[in-house]
Amino acid sequence: MFSGVVLMSDTMVKSMGFGLAVAVVFDAFVVRMCLIPALLYLLGDKAWWLPKRLDRVLPDVDIEGDNLHRPHPANPHTDADDRQLTKAGER
């Protein structure tokens, strides 16, 4: 979008469009594809540090479904019960 502004006749608008286009390209390629991944690699686990106070306030979001495999407190059952249910379902 900004590169289309470069084709206008006004030199001030041209220079602003060119500057914005260069800034977007620099941000997309240099910053987000080179600097940020390198910084995350150098920081290691410290990059994912979360203060304990904030950890208590934030909800526990389970994207991959790990909580589905844990026994529920209202209906606890063991792995042996799961195996029996699976075997009964296979008959």
GROMACS .gro file of N, CA and C in nm:
model
  273
    1MET      N    1   0.082  -0.118   0.000
    1MET     CA    2   0.000   0.000   0.000
    1MET      C    3   0.087   0.125   0.000
    2PHE      N    4   0.190   0.124   0.083
    2PHE     CA    5   0.277   0.242   0.090
    2PHE      C    6   0.357   0.260  -0.038
    3SER      N    7   0.391   0.150  -0.104
    3SER     CA    8   0.469   0.163  -0.227
    3SER      C    9   0.387   0.226  -0.339
    4GLY      N   10   0.255   0.217  -0.334
    4GLY     CA   11   0.171   0.285  -0.432
    4GLY      C   12   0.175   0.435  -0.416
    5VAL      N   13   0.201   0.482  -0.297
    5VAL     CA   14   0.209   0.626  -0.271
    5VAL      C   15   0.334   0.683  -0.335
    6VAL      N   16   0.437   0.600  -0.356
    6VAL     CA   17   0.563   0.647  -0.415
    6VAL      C   18   0.540   0.699  -0.557
    7LEU      N   19   0.439   0.650  -0.624
    7LEU     CA   20   0.412   0.691  -0.762
    7LEU      C   21   0.341   0.826  -0.772
    8MET      N   22   0.305   0.888  -0.662
    8MET     CA   23   0.237   1.018  -0.665
    8MET      C   24   0.335   1.129  -0.705
    9SER      N   25   0.282   1.245  -0.741
    9SER     CA   26   0.367   1.354  -0.790
    9SER      C   27   0.426   1.439  -0.676
   10ASP      N   28   0.363   1.443  -0.560
   10ASP     CA   29   0.411   1.526  -0.450
   10ASP      C   30   0.532   1.458  -0.385
   11THR      N   31   0.643   1.532  -0.374
   11THR     CA   32   0.766   1.473  -0.322
   11THR      C   33   0.759   1.441  -0.174
   12MET      N   34   0.685   1.521  -0.097
   12MET     CA   35   0.672   1.494   0.046
   12MET      C   36   0.596   1.364   0.070
   13VAL      N   37   0.489   1.344  -0.003
   13VAL     CA   38   0.410   1.221   0.009
   13VAL      C   39   0.491   1.102  -0.040
   14LYS      N   40   0.568   1.122  -0.147
   14LYS     CA   41   0.655   1.016  -0.201
   14LYS      C   42   0.754   0.968  -0.095
   15SER      N   43   0.820   1.063  -0.031
   15SER     CA   44   0.922   1.026   0.068
   15SER      C   45   0.860   0.959   0.190
   16MET      N   46   0.741   1.003   0.230
   16MET     CA   47   0.674   0.938   0.343
   16MET      C   48   0.632   0.796   0.307
   17GLY      N   49   0.579   0.776   0.187
   17GLY     CA   50   0.540   0.642   0.143
   17GLY      C   51   0.659   0.549   0.132
   18PHE      N   52   0.770   0.600   0.079
   18PHE     CA   53   0.891   0.519   0.068
   18PHE      C   54   0.945   0.482   0.206
   19GLY      N   55   0.946   0.579   0.297
   19GLY     CA   56   0.995   0.552   0.433
   19GLY      C   57   0.909   0.450   0.506
   20LEU      N   58   0.779   0.461   0.492
   20LEU     CA   59   0.690   0.364   0.556
   20LEU      C   60   0.704   0.225   0.495
   21ALA      N   61   0.720   0.216   0.363
   21ALA     CA   62   0.738   0.087   0.298
   21ALA      C   63   0.869   0.021   0.343
   22VAL      N   64   0.974   0.098   0.353
   22VAL     CA   65   1.102   0.045   0.399
   22VAL      C   66   1.092   0.001   0.545
   23ALA      N   67   1.021   0.077   0.627
   23ALA     CA   68   1.005   0.042   0.768
   23ALA      C   69   0.927  -0.088   0.784
   24VAL      N   70   0.824  -0.109   0.704
   24VAL     CA   71   0.746  -0.233   0.712
   24VAL      C   72   0.831  -0.352   0.670
   25VAL      N   73   0.906  -0.338   0.562
   25VAL     CA   74   0.993  -0.447   0.516
   25VAL      C   75   1.101  -0.476   0.620
   26PHE      N   76   1.161  -0.373   0.677
   26PHE     CA   77   1.264  -0.392   0.780
   26PHE      C   78   1.207  -0.464   0.902
   27ASP      N   79   1.089  -0.422   0.945
   27ASP     CA   80   1.026  -0.486   1.062
   27ASP      C   81   0.992  -0.631   1.033
   28ALA      N   82   0.936  -0.658   0.916
   28ALA     CA   83   0.892  -0.793   0.885
   28ALA      C   84   1.008  -0.889   0.871
   29PHE      N   85   1.112  -0.849   0.802
   29PHE     CA   86   1.220  -0.944   0.773
   29PHE      C   87   1.333  -0.940   0.875
   30VAL      N   88   1.383  -0.824   0.906
   30VAL     CA   89   1.500  -0.817   0.995
   30VAL      C   90   1.462  -0.840   1.140
   31VAL      N   91   1.364  -0.765   1.188
   31VAL     CA   92   1.329  -0.773   1.330
   31VAL      C   93   1.260  -0.904   1.363
   32ARG      N   94   1.152  -0.936   1.291
   32ARG     CA   95   1.070  -1.051   1.328
   32ARG      C   96   1.127  -1.185   1.283
   33MET      N   97   1.212  -1.186   1.181
   33MET     CA   98   1.266  -1.314   1.134
   33MET      C   99   1.410  -1.338   1.177
   34CYS      N  100   1.480  -1.236   1.222
   34CYS     CA  101   1.621  -1.254   1.261
   34CYS      C  102   1.646  -1.218   1.407
   35LEU      N  103   1.612  -1.097   1.446
   35LEU     CA  104   1.647  -1.050   1.580
   35LEU      C  105   1.567  -1.118   1.691
   36ILE      N  106   1.437  -1.127   1.677
   36ILE     CA  107   1.354  -1.186   1.783
   36ILE      C  108   1.385  -1.334   1.804
   37PRO      N  109   1.392  -1.418   1.698
   37PRO     CA  110   1.429  -1.558   1.723
   37PRO      C  111   1.568  -1.573   1.784
   38ALA      N  112   1.663  -1.490   1.743
   38ALA     CA  113   1.798  -1.497   1.801
   38ALA      C  114   1.795  -1.458   1.949
   39LEU      N  115   1.717  -1.357   1.983
   39LEU     CA  116   1.706  -1.315   2.122
   39LEU      C  117   1.639  -1.424   2.207
   40LEU      N  118   1.535  -1.487   2.154
   40LEU     CA  119   1.469  -1.596   2.228
   40LEU      C  120   1.564  -1.713   2.248
   41TYR      N  121   1.647  -1.742   2.150
   41TYR     CA  122   1.744  -1.851   2.164
   41TYR      C  123   1.848  -1.817   2.270
   42LEU      N  124   1.897  -1.694   2.270
   42LEU     CA  125   1.998  -1.655   2.368
   42LEU      C  126   1.944  -1.651   2.510
   43LEU      N  127   1.819  -1.609   2.526
   43LEU     CA  128   1.761  -1.603   2.659
   43LEU      C  129   1.720  -1.739   2.712
   44GLY      N  130   1.687  -1.833   2.625
   44GLY     CA  131   1.648  -1.968   2.667
   44GLY      C  132   1.519  -1.966   2.747
   45ASP      N  133   1.518  -2.033   2.861
   45ASP     CA  134   1.398  -2.041   2.945
   45ASP      C  135   1.362  -1.908   3.010
   46LYS      N  136   1.459  -1.819   3.023
   46LYS     CA  137   1.431  -1.688   3.083
   46LYS      C  138   1.337  -1.605   2.996
   47ALA      N  139   1.331  -1.634   2.867
   47ALA     CA  140   1.242  -1.560   2.778
   47ALA      C  141   1.096  -1.590   2.809
   48TRP      N  142   1.068  -1.705   2.871
   48TRP     CA  143   0.931  -1.745   2.899
   48TRP      C  144   0.898  -1.732   3.047
   49TRP      N  145   0.976  -1.654   3.123
   49TRP     CA  146   0.955  -1.635   3.266
   49TRP      C  147   0.828  -1.554   3.288
   50LEU      N  148   0.750  -1.595   3.388
   50LEU     CA  149   0.626  -1.526   3.423
   50LEU      C  150   0.625  -1.503   3.574
   51PRO      N  151   0.600  -1.382   3.620
   51PRO     CA  152   0.597  -1.358   3.764
   51PRO      C  153   0.488  -1.443   3.831
   52LYS      N  154   0.515  -1.488   3.954
   52LYS     CA  155   0.421  -1.576   4.024
   52LYS      C  156   0.287  -1.507   4.048
   53ARG      N  157   0.290  -1.379   4.077
   53ARG     CA  158   0.165  -1.307   4.101
   53ARG      C  159   0.078  -1.305   3.975
   54LEU      N  160   0.141  -1.284   3.860
   54LEU     CA  161   0.067  -1.284   3.735
   54LEU      C  162   0.023  -1.425   3.696
   55ASP      N  163   0.102  -1.526   3.731
   55ASP     CA  164   0.067  -1.665   3.700
   55ASP      C  165  -0.059  -1.708   3.776
   56ARG      N  166  -0.077  -1.655   3.898
   56ARG     CA  167  -0.198  -1.688   3.975
   56ARG      C  168  -0.322  -1.622   3.917
   57VAL      N  169  -0.306  -1.506   3.857
   57VAL     CA  170  -0.421  -1.431   3.806
   57VAL      C  171  -0.467  -1.484   3.670
   58LEU      N  172  -0.373  -1.524   3.586
   58LEU     CA  173  -0.407  -1.567   3.451
   58LEU      C  174  -0.476  -1.703   3.452
   59PRO      N  175  -0.571  -1.725   3.362
   59PRO     CA  176  -0.638  -1.857   3.356
   59PRO      C  177  -0.546  -1.962   3.297
   60ASP      N  178  -0.573  -2.088   3.330
   60ASP     CA  179  -0.495  -2.200   3.276
   60ASP      C  180  -0.561  -2.246   3.147
   61VAL      N  181  -0.506  -2.205   3.034
   61VAL     CA  182  -0.562  -2.239   2.904
   61VAL      C  183  -0.497  -2.369   2.857
   62ASP      N  184  -0.579  -2.468   2.827
   62ASP     CA  185  -0.530  -2.600   2.785
   62ASP      C  186  -0.560  -2.618   2.637
   63ILE      N  187  -0.463  -2.584   2.555
   63ILE     CA  188  -0.484  -2.589   2.410
   63ILE      C  189  -0.472  -2.731   2.358
   64GLU      N  190  -0.378  -2.809   2.408
   64GLU     CA  191  -0.353  -2.941   2.354
   64GLU      C  192  -0.435  -3.051   2.419
   65GLY      N  193  -0.514  -3.020   2.521
   65GLY     CA  194  -0.603  -3.118   2.580
   65GLY      C  195  -0.539  -3.208   2.684
   66ASP      N  196  -0.433  -3.165   2.751
   66ASP     CA  197  -0.369  -3.247   2.854
   66ASP      C  198  -0.460  -3.267   2.974
   67ASN      N  199  -0.546  -3.171   3.004
   67ASN     CA  200  -0.637  -3.184   3.119
   67ASN      C  201  -0.744  -3.290   3.095
   68LEU      N  202  -0.769  -3.328   2.972
   68LEU     CA  203  -0.869  -3.429   2.943
   68LEU      C  204  -0.824  -3.568   2.989
   69HIS      N  205  -0.694  -3.590   3.000
   69HIS     CA  206  -0.641  -3.721   3.036
   69HIS      C  207  -0.621  -3.739   3.185
   70ARG      N  208  -0.635  -3.632   3.262
   70ARG     CA  209  -0.621  -3.644   3.407
   70ARG      C  210  -0.756  -3.684   3.467
   71PRO      N  211  -0.754  -3.763   3.576
   71PRO     CA  212  -0.881  -3.801   3.638
   71PRO      C  213  -0.951  -3.679   3.699
   72HIS      N  214  -1.079  -3.675   3.683
   72HIS     CA  215  -1.159  -3.565   3.737
   72HIS      C  216  -1.187  -3.593   3.884
   73PRO      N  217  -1.179  -3.491   3.972
   73PRO     CA  218  -1.200  -3.515   4.116
   73PRO      C  219  -1.339  -3.570   4.148
   74ALA      N  220  -1.441  -3.534   4.071
   74ALA     CA  221  -1.576  -3.581   4.100
   74ALA      C  222  -1.597  -3.726   4.058
   75ASN      N  223  -1.521  -3.774   3.961
   75ASN     CA  224  -1.536  -3.910   3.912
   75ASN      C  225  -1.398  -3.973   3.892
   76PRO      N  226  -1.325  -4.002   4.002
   76PRO     CA  227  -1.189  -4.055   3.986
   76PRO      C  228  -1.193  -4.200   3.940
   77HIS      N  229  -1.110  -4.234   3.845
   77HIS     CA  230  -1.093  -4.371   3.801
   77HIS      C  231  -0.947  -4.391   3.763
   78THR      N  232  -0.902  -4.511   3.762
   78THR     CA  233  -0.762  -4.540   3.737
   78THR      C  234  -0.743  -4.583   3.592
   79ASP      N  235  -0.618  -4.605   3.555
   79ASP     CA  236  -0.588  -4.653   3.421
   79ASP      C  237  -0.642  -4.793   3.399
   80ALA      N  238  -0.649  -4.872   3.505
   80ALA     CA  239  -0.702  -5.007   3.493
   80ALA      C  240  -0.849  -5.003   3.451
   81ASP      N  241  -0.925  -4.909   3.505
   81ASP     CA  242  -1.064  -4.893   3.464
   81ASP      C  243  -1.073  -4.856   3.316
   82ASP      N  244  -0.979  -4.772   3.270
   82ASP     CA  245  -0.978  -4.735   3.128
   82ASP      C  246  -0.951  -4.856   3.040
   83ARG      N  247  -0.858  -4.942   3.084
   83ARG     CA  248  -0.826  -5.061   3.004
   83ARG      C  249  -0.946  -5.155   2.997
   84GLN      N  250  -1.018  -5.168   3.108
   84GLN     CA  251  -1.135  -5.256   3.107
   84GLN      C  252  -1.243  -5.200   3.015
   85LEU      N  253  -1.262  -5.068   3.017
   85LEU     CA  254  -1.360  -5.007   2.929
   85LEU      C  255  -1.321  -5.024   2.782
   86THR      N  256  -1.192  -5.012   2.756
   86THR     CA  257  -1.147  -5.027   2.618
   86THR      C  258  -1.167  -5.170   2.572
   87LYS      N  259  -1.133  -5.266   2.657
   87LYS     CA  260  -1.149  -5.407   2.619
   87LYS      C  261  -1.297  -5.440   2.599
   88ALA      N  262  -1.382  -5.384   2.682
   88ALA     CA  263  -1.525  -5.412   2.668
   88ALA      C  264  -1.579  -5.349   2.540
   89GLY      N  265  -1.526  -5.235   2.503
   89GLY     CA  266  -1.570  -5.170   2.380
   89GLY      C  267  -1.523  -5.240   2.255
   90GLU      N  268  -1.416  -5.319   2.265
   90GLU     CA  269  -1.363  -5.390   2.149
   90GLU      C  270  -1.440  -5.517   2.120
   91ARG      N  271  -1.514  -5.570   2.217
   91ARG     CA  272  -1.586  -5.697   2.196
   91ARG      C  273  -1.693  -5.689   2.095
   0.00000   0.00000   0.00000
